[in-house]
Coordinates of C-alpha atoms in Angstrom, one line a residue:
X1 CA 111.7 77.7 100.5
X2 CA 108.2 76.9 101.1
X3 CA 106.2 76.1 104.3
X4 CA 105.0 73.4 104.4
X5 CA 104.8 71.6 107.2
X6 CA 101.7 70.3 109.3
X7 CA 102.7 70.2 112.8
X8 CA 100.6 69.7 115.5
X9 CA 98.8 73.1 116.4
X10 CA 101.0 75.1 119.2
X11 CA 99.7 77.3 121.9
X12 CA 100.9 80.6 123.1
X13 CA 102.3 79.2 126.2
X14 CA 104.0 76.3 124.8
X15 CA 106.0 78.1 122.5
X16 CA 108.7 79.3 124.7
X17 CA 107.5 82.8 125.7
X18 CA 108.4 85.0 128.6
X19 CA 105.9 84.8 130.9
X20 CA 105.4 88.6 130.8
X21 CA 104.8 88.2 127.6
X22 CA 101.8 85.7 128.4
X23 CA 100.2 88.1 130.6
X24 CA 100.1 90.5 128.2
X25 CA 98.4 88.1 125.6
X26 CA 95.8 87.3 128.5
X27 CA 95.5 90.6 129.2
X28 CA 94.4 91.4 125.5
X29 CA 92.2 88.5 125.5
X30 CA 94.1 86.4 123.0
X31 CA 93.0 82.5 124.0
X32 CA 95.0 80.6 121.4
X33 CA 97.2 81.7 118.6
X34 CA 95.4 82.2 114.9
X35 CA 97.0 80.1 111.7
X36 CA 99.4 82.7 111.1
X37 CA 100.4 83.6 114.5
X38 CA 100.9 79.4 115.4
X39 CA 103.2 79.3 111.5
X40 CA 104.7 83.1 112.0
X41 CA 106.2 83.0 115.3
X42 CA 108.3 79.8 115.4
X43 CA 109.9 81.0 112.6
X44 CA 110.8 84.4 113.8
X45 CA 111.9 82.8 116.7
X46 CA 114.9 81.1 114.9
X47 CA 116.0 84.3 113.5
X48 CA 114.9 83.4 110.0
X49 CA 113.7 85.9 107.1
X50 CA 110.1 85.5 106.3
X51 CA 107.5 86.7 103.6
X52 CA 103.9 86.9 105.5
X53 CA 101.0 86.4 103.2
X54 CA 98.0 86.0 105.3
X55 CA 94.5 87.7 104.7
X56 CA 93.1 91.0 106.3
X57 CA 92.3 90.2 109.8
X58 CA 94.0 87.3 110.5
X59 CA 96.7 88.5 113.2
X60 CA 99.9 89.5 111.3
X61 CA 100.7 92.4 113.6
X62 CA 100.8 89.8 116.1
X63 CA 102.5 87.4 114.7
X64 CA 105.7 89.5 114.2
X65 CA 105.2 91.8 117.3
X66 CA 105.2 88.8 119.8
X67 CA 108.7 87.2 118.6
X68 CA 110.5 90.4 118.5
X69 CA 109.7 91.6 122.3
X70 CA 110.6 87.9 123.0
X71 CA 114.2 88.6 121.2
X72 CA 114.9 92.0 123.0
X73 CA 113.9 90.3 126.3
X74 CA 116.5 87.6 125.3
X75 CA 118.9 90.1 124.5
X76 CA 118.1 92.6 127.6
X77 CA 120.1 89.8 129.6
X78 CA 123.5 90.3 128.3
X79 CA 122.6 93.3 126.5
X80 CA 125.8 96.0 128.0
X81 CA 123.7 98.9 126.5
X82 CA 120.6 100.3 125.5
X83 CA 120.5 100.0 121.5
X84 CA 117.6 100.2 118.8
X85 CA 117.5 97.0 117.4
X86 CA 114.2 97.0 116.1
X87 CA 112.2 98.9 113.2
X88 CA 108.6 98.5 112.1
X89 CA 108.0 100.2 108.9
X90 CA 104.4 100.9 107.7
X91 CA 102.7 102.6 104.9
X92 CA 100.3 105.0 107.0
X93 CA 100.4 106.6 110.4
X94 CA 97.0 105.2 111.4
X95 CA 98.9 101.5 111.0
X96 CA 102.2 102.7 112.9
X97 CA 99.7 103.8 115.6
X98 CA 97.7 100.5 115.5
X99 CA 101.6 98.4 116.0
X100 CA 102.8 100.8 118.2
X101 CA 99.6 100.1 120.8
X102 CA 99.7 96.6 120.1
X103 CA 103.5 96.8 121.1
X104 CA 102.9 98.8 124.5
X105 CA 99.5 96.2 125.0
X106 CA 102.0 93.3 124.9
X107 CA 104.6 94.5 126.7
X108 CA 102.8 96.2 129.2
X109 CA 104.1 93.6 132.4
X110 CA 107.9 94.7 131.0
X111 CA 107.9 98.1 133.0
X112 CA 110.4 100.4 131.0
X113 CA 112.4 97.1 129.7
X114 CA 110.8 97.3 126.5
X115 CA 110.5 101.1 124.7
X116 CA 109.0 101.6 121.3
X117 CA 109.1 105.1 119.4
X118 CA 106.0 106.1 116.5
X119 CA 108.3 108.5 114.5
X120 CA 104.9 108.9 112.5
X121 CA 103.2 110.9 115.3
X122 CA 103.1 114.8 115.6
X123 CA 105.4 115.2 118.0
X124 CA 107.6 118.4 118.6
X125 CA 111.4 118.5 116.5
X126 CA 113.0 118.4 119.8
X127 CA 111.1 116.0 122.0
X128 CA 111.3 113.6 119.0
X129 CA 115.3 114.0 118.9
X130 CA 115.1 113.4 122.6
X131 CA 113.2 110.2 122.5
X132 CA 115.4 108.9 119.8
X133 CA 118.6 110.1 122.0
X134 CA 117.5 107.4 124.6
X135 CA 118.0 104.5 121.6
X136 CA 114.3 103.2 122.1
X137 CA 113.9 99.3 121.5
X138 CA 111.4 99.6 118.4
X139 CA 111.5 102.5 116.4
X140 CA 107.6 102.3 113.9
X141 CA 107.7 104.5 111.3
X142 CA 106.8 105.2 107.7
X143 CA 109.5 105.1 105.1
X144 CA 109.3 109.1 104.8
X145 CA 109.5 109.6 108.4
X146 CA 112.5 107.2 109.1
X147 CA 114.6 108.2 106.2
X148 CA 114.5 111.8 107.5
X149 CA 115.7 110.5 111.0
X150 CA 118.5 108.7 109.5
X151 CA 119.4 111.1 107.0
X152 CA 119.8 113.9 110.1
X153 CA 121.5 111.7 112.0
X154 CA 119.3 111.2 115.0
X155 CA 119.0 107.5 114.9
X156 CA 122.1 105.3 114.0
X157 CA 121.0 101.9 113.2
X158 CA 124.0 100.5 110.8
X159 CA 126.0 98.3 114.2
X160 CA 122.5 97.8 116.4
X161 CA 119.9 96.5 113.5
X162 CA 118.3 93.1 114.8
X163 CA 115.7 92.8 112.7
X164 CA 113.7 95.1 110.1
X165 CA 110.0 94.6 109.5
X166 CA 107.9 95.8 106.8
X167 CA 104.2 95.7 107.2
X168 CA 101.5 96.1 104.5
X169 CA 104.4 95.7 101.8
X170 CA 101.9 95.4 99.2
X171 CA 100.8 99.3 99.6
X172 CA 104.5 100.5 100.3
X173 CA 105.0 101.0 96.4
X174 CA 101.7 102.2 95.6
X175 CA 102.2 104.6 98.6
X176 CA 105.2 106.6 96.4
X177 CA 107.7 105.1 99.0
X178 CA 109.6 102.8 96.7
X179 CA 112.5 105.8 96.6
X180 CA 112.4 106.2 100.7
X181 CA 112.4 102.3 101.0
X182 CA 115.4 102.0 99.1
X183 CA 117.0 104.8 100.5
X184 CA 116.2 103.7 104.1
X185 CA 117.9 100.3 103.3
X186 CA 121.2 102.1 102.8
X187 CA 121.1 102.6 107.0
X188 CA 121.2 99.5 107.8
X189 CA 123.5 96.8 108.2
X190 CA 124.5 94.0 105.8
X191 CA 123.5 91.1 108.1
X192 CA 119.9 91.2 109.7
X193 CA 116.3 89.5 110.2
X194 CA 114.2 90.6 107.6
X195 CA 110.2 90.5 107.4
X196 CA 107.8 91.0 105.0
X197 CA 104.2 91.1 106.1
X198 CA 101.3 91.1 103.1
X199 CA 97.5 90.7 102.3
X200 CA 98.9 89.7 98.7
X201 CA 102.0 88.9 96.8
X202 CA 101.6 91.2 93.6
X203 CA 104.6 92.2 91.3
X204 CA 105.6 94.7 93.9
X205 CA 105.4 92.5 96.6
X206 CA 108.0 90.1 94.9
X207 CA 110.6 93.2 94.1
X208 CA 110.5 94.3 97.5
X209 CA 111.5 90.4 98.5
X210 CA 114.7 90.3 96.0
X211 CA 115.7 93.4 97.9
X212 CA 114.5 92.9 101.4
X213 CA 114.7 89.2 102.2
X214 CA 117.8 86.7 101.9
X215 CA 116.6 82.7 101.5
X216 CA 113.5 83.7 103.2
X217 CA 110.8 81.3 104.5
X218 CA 107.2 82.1 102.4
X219 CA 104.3 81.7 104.5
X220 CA 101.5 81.8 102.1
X221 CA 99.1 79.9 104.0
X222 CA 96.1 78.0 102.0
X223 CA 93.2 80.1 103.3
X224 CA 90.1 82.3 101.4
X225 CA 90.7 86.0 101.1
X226 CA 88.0 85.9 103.9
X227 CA 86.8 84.1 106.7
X228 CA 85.2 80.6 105.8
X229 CA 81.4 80.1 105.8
X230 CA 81.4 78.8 108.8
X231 CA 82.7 81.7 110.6
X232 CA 81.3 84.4 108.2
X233 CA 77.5 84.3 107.0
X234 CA 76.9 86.5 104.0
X235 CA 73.3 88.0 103.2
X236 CA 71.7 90.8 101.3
X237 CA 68.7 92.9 100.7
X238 CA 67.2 94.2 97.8
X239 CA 66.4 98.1 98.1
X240 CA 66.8 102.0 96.6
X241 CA 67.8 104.5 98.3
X242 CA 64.8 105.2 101.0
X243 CA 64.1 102.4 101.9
X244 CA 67.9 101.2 102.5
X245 CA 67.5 104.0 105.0
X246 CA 63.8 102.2 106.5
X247 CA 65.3 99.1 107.1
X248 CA 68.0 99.8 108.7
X249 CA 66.4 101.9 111.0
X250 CA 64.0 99.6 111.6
X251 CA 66.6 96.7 112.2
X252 CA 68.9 99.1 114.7
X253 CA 65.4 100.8 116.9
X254 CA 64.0 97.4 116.9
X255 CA 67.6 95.9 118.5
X256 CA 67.6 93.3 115.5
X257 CA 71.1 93.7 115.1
X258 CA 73.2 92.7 117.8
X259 CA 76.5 93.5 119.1
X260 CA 78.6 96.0 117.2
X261 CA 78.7 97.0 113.6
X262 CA 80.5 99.2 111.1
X263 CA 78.3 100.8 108.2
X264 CA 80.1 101.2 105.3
X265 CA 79.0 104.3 102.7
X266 CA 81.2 105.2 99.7
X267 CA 82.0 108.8 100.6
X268 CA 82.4 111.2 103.3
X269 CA 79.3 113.1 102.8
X270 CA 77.3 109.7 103.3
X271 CA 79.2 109.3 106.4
X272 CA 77.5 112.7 107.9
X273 CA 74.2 112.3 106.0
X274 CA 73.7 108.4 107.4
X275 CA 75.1 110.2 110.9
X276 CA 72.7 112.9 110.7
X277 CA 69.3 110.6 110.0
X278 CA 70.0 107.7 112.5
X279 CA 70.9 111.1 114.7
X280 CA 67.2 112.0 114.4
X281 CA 66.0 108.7 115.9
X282 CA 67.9 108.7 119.2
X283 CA 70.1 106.4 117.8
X284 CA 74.0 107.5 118.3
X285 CA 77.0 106.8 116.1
X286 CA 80.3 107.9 115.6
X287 CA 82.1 108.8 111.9
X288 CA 85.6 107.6 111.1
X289 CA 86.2 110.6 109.0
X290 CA 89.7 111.0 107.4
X291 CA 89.8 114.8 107.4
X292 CA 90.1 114.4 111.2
X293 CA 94.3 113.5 112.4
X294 CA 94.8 110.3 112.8
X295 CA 95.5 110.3 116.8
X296 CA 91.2 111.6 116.7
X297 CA 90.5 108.5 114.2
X298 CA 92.7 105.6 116.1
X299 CA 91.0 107.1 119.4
X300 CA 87.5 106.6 118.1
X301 CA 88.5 103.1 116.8
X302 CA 89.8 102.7 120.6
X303 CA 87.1 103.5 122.2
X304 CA 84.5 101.3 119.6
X305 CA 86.8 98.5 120.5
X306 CA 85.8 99.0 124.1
X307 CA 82.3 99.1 124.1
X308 CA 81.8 102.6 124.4
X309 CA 79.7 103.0 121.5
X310 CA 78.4 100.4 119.0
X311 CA 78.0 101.8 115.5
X312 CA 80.3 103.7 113.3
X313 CA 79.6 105.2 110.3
X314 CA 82.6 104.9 107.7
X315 CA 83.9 104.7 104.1
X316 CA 86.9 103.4 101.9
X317 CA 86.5 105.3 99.1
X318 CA 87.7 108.8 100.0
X319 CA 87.8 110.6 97.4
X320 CA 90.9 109.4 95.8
X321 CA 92.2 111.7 92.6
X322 CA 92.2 109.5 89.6
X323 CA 95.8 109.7 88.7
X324 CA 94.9 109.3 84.6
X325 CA 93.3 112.6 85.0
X326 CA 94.6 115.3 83.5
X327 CA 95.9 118.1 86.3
X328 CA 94.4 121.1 86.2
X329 CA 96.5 124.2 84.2
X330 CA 99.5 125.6 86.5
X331 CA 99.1 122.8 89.1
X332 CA 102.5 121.2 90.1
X333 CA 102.3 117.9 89.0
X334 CA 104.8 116.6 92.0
X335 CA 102.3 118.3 94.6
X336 CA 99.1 116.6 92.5
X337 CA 101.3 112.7 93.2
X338 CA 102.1 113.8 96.7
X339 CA 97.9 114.3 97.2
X340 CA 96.5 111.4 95.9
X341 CA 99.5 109.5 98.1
X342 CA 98.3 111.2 101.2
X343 CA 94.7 110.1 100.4
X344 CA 95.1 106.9 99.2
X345 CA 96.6 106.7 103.1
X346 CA 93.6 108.0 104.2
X347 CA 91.6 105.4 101.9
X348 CA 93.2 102.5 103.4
X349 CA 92.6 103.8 107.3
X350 CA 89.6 101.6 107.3
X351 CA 89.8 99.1 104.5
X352 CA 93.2 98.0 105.2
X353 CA 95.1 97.0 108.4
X354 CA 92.9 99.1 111.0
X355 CA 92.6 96.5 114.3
X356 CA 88.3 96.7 115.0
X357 CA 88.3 94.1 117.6
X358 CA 84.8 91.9 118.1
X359 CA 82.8 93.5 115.3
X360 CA 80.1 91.4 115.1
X361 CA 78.5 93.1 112.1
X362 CA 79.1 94.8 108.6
X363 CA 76.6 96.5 107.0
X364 CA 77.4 97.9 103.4
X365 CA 74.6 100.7 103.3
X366 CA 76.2 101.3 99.6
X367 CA 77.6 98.4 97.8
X368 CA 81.4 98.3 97.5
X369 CA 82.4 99.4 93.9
X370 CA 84.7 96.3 93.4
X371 CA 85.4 92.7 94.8
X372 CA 88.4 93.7 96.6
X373 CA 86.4 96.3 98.6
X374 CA 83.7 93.7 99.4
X375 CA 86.7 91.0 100.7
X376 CA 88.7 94.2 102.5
X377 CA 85.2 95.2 104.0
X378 CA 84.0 92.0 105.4
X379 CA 87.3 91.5 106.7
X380 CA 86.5 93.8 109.7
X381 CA 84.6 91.0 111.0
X382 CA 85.6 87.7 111.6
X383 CA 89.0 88.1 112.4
X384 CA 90.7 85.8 114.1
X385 CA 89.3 83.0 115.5
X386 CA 85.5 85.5 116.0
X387 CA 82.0 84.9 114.0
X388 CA 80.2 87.8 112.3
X389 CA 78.4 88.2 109.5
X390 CA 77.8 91.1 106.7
X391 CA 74.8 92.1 105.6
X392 CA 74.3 94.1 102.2
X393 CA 71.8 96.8 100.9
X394 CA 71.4 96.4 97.3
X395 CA 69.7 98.8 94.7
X396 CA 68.9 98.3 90.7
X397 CA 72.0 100.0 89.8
X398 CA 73.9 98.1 92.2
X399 CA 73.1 94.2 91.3
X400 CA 75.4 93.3 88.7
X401 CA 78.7 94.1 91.1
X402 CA 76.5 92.1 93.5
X403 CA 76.8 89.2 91.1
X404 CA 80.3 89.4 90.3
X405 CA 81.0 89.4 94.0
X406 CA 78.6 86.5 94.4
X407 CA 80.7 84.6 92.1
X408 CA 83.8 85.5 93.4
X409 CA 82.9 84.2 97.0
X410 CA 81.2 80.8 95.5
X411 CA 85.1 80.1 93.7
X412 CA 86.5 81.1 96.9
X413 CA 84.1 78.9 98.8
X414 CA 84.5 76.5 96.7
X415 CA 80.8 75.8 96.6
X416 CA 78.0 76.0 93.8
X417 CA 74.5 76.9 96.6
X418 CA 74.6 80.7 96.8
X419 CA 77.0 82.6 99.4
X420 CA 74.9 86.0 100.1
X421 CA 71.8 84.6 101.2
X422 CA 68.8 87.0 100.9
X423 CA 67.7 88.4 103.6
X424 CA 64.0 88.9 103.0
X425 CA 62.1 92.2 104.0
X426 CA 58.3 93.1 103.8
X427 CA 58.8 96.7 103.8
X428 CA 54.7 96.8 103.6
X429 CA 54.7 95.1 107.3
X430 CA 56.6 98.1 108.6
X431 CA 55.2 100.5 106.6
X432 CA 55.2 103.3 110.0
X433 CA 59.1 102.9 109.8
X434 CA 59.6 103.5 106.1
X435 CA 57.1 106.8 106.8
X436 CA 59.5 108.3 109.6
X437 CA 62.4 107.6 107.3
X438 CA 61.5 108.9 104.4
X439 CA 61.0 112.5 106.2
X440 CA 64.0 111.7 108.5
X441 CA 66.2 111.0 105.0
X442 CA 64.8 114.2 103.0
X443 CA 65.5 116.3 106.4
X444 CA 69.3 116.0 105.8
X445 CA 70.4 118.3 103.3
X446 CA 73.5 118.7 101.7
X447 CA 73.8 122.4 104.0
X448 CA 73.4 120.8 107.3
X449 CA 76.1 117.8 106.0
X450 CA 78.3 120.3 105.2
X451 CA 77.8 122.1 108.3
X452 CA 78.1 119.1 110.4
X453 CA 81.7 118.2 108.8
X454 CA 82.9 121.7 109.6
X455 CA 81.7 121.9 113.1
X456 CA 83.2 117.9 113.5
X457 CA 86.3 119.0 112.2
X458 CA 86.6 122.1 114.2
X459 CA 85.4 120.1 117.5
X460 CA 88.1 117.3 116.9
X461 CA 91.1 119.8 116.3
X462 CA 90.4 121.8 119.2
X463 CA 90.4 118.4 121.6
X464 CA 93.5 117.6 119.7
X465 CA 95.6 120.2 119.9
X466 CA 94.5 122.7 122.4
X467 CA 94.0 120.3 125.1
X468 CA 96.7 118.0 124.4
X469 CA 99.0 118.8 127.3
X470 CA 95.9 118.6 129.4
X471 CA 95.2 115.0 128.7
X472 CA 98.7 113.8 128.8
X473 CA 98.2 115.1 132.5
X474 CA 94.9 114.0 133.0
X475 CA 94.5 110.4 130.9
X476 CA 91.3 109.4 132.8
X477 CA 89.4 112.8 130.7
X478 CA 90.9 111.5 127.5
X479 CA 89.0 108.2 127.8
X480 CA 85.6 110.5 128.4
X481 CA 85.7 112.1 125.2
X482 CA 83.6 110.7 122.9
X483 CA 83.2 111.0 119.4
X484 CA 79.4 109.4 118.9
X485 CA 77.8 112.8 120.3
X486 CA 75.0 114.6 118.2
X487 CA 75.8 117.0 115.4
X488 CA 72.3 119.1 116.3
X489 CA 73.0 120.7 112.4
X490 CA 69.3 118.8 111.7
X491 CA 66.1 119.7 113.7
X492 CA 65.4 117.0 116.3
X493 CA 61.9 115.7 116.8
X494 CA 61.6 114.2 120.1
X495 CA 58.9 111.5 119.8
X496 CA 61.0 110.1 116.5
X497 CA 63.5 108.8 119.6
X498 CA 60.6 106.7 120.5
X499 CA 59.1 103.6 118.9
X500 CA 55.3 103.4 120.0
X501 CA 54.0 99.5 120.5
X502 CA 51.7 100.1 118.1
X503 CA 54.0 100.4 114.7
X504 CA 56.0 96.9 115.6
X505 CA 54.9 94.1 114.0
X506 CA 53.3 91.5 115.8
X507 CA 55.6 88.8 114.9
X508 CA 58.6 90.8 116.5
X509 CA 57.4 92.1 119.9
X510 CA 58.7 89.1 121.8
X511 CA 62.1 89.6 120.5
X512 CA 62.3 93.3 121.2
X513 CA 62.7 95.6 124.4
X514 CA 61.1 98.5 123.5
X515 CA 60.8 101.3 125.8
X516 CA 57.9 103.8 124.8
X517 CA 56.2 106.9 126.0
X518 CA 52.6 107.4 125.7
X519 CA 50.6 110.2 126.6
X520 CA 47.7 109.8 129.9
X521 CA 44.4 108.0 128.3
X522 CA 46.2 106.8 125.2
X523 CA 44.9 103.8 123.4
X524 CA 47.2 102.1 120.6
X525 CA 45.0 100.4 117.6
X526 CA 45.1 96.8 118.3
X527 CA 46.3 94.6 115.1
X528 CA 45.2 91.5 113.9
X529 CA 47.3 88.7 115.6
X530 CA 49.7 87.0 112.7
X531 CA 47.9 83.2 112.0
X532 CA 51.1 81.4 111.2
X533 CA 55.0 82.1 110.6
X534 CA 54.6 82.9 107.2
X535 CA 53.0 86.1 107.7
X536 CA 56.3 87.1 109.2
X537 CA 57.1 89.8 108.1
X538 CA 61.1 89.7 108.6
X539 CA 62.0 86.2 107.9
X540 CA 65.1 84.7 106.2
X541 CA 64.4 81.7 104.1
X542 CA 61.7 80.7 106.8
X543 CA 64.1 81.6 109.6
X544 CA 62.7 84.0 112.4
X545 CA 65.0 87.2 112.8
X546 CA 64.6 86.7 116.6
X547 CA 65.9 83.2 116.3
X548 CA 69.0 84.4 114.1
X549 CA 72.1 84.6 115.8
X550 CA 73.2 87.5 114.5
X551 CA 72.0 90.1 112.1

């Protein structure tokens, strides 16, 4: 069956929830449930089998997390013994991470009433088989992970199974875990709540439900792939290589873009070189790099989702191996599938799934290669019930994908006036900025990028491994480590940290707050005073920058 029905809009407290629960959801911040979250939980609440299909960012993780703490509670009073009743499976340890925290977050007014396992982290052979000896609540694992559990004997789920979920269903098959899934189902018992959770219903999607799911509700809620216009403004700029670089340094020194932002660049090396040259300008920014484990890469999302830092530099095209390649002579062609699995994980750490709370900007410093990246891009911001907005750089080479997203968004809008407004740019008013940057830019070579991974990478491992016991001691020194320090593999001129008076345009010095040194018996060259608003030189279709809301 289909739903349907249009009841009136619930609230978290008036459907039914413990009131630890509540606190937990208060704690988080949560105000009022999101469309899938107000459908989703009801339902789960019954005990019925549901298919999710719900956009990226709009609360799924929530909206099965929520009802299945509220079932254990339930159970918890009559329960006789301590049982695993629960199991999350997703296709990636970054997303068993994510539910995991989202799980502990929610039930963190349950004391030890409510326990929940990642079987995905790297934990030691032996203090895993002890944590599963205690029969934890909520067992989140990958398919791989679990099976091997079962298969050992470790876990017994076939008389305690309440309810199975599986999360990002649609990547489960394209994962390689269709053999693991199927296996894993021969655990269980005959007779238990099933959930699907989706971004999509593809072919795969739909085999997995004639396995999975028995007379299942299908919430495929009427929404865009994105956030509505409303909620979600949509502009771009028109510019190569250099001057993508000039404006938006320019637009982050001059503090036109507010709140925080993720830059998206389509490789690694892009990550390090955009790192390296907003580095040189004072201005600090953390890389979500995939070579790092994903304990480092959650931990920097953690701490961007508390303020600590504002920017962070990532991509979603990894360098995935093109499976229609030909494998090299005397490779193993098993170990060449098992590769490009492992980094298609690592692809979809950021474009799929990953919880960045509050982002109030996207900035795609390179255009996404395809529609699906723009829609899983933007969908960092906006989520839930938040505003944001994404802002594109756009070269020559990059205009027709432009236009095939543009008409993609205008269907989904269902509007003919154009979706990504342009944000116009007089690079010849800032023509100081676009001077620093191009020297900044050339500075960055590929040696100091490569250098700059390898010292990252050696950094990260060390604070992950060698002082892991120390910070399950010490948790307060886990929360100062942060990930947005300076690479130092590019010479740092000091005064480029500085923007002098003189080099802003007129038309923007009210709306910045600009700190500068200037050395004793220094006099800036007065410029003319701008005569009207259309001298502006960073306007948007006669709209002041300073005026925007955000970027």
């Amino acid at each position: 069956m289909t739903e349907t029905d249009d009841k009136k809009p619930l609230n978290f407290h008036q459907m039914e929830l413990d009131d630890r629960i509540l606190k937990g959801i208060a704690k988080l911040g949560w105000l009022c449930p999101t469309l899938i979250q107000e459908k989703a939980i009801p339902l789960l609440l019954e005990g019925k089998d549901v298919l999710v299909r719900a956009r990226t960012g709009s609360g799924k993780t929530a909206a099965f997390s929520i009802p299945i703490i509220q079932q254990i509670l339930t159970r918890k009073v009559e329960a006789k013994e301590q049982e695993t009743t629960v199991i999350v499976l997703a296709p990636s340890r970054d997303l068993c991470l994510q539910t995991a925290k989202v799980m502990e977050a929610l039930t963190i007014k349950c004391g030890r009433l409510v326990r929940c396992v990642d079987l995905s982290a790297k934990v030691d052979k032996a203090a895993l088989k002890h944590m599963l000896a205690e029969r934890p609540d909520v067992v989140v694992s990958t398919p791989a992970k679990l099976l091997a559990q079962l298969q050992e004997g470790t876990l017994n789920v076939k008389d305690s199974l309440k309810t199975l979920i599986v999360d990002e269903a649609d990547l489960m098959f394209s994962f390689g875990f269709e053999s693991d899934l199927k296996a894993v189902l021969d655990f269980m018992p005959s007779v238990h709540q099933s959930v699907l959770a989706s971004a999509t219903l593809e072919k795969d999607v739909l085999e997995l439900k004639k396995i999975i799911l028995h007379n299942p509700v299908i919430l495929k809620l009427e929404e865009p792939e994105i956030a509505p216009a409303s909620q979600l403004a949509h502009f771009h700029i028109l510019a190569e290589e250099v001057d993508k670089a000039a404006v938006l340094y320019t637009l982050v020194k001059l503090q036109l873009v507010k709140g925080k932002s993720i830059i998206f660049v389509d490789s690694i090396d892009r990550c390090y070189k955009l790192k390296l040259f907003l580095e040189q300008f004072s201005i600090r920014s953390c890389v979500l790099n995939s070579e790092l484990p994903a304990k480092i890469r959650c931990h920097t999302v953690s701490q961007f989702n508390q303020g600590l830092y504002d920017i962070i530099v990532a991509s979603d095209e990894l360098h995935v191996l093109d499976p229609a390649v030909k494998e090299k002579k005397g490779q193993n062609k098993k170990k060449m599938l098992k590769q490009i699995a492992k980094q298609k994980e690592s692809e979809a750490g950021v474009a799929r799934g990953i919880d960045f709370q509050f982002v109030s900007n996207v900035i795609n410093f390179d255009f996404p290669k395809d529609i699906n990246s723009y829609i899983h891009r933007a969908g960092r911001t906006a989520r839930g019930n938040n505003t944001g907005s994404v802002l594109s750089f756009v070269s020559v080479a990059e205009k027709d994908m432009m236009d095939s997203v543009e008409d993609h968004l205008k269907s989904g809008y269902e509007q003919s006036e154009t979706v990504m407004k342009s944000y116009q740019f007089k690079m010849e008013e800032v023509e100081p900025f676009r001077y620093r940057a191009r020297d900044a830019w050339r500075a960055v070579t590929k040696i100091s990028i490569r250098e700059a991974r390898i010292k990252e990478i050696k950094t990260e491992m060390f604070n992950s491994e060698k002082l892991k016991s120390f910070f399950e001691e010490n948790p307060r020194d886990l929360q100062a480590l942060r990930h947005d320090r300076t690479l130092h593999t590019v010479k740092i001129q000091e005064h480029l940290g500085d923007v002098p008076e003189y080099i802003v345009p007129d038309s923007l010095k009210h709306v910045t707050a600009l700190t500068t040194k200037r050395k004793k018996g220094y006099v800036p060259r007065k410029r003319p005073a701008a005569s009207d608003k259309s001298n502006n030189p960073l306007m948007v279709e006669g709209i002041d920058y300073g005026k925007q809301k955000r970027v």
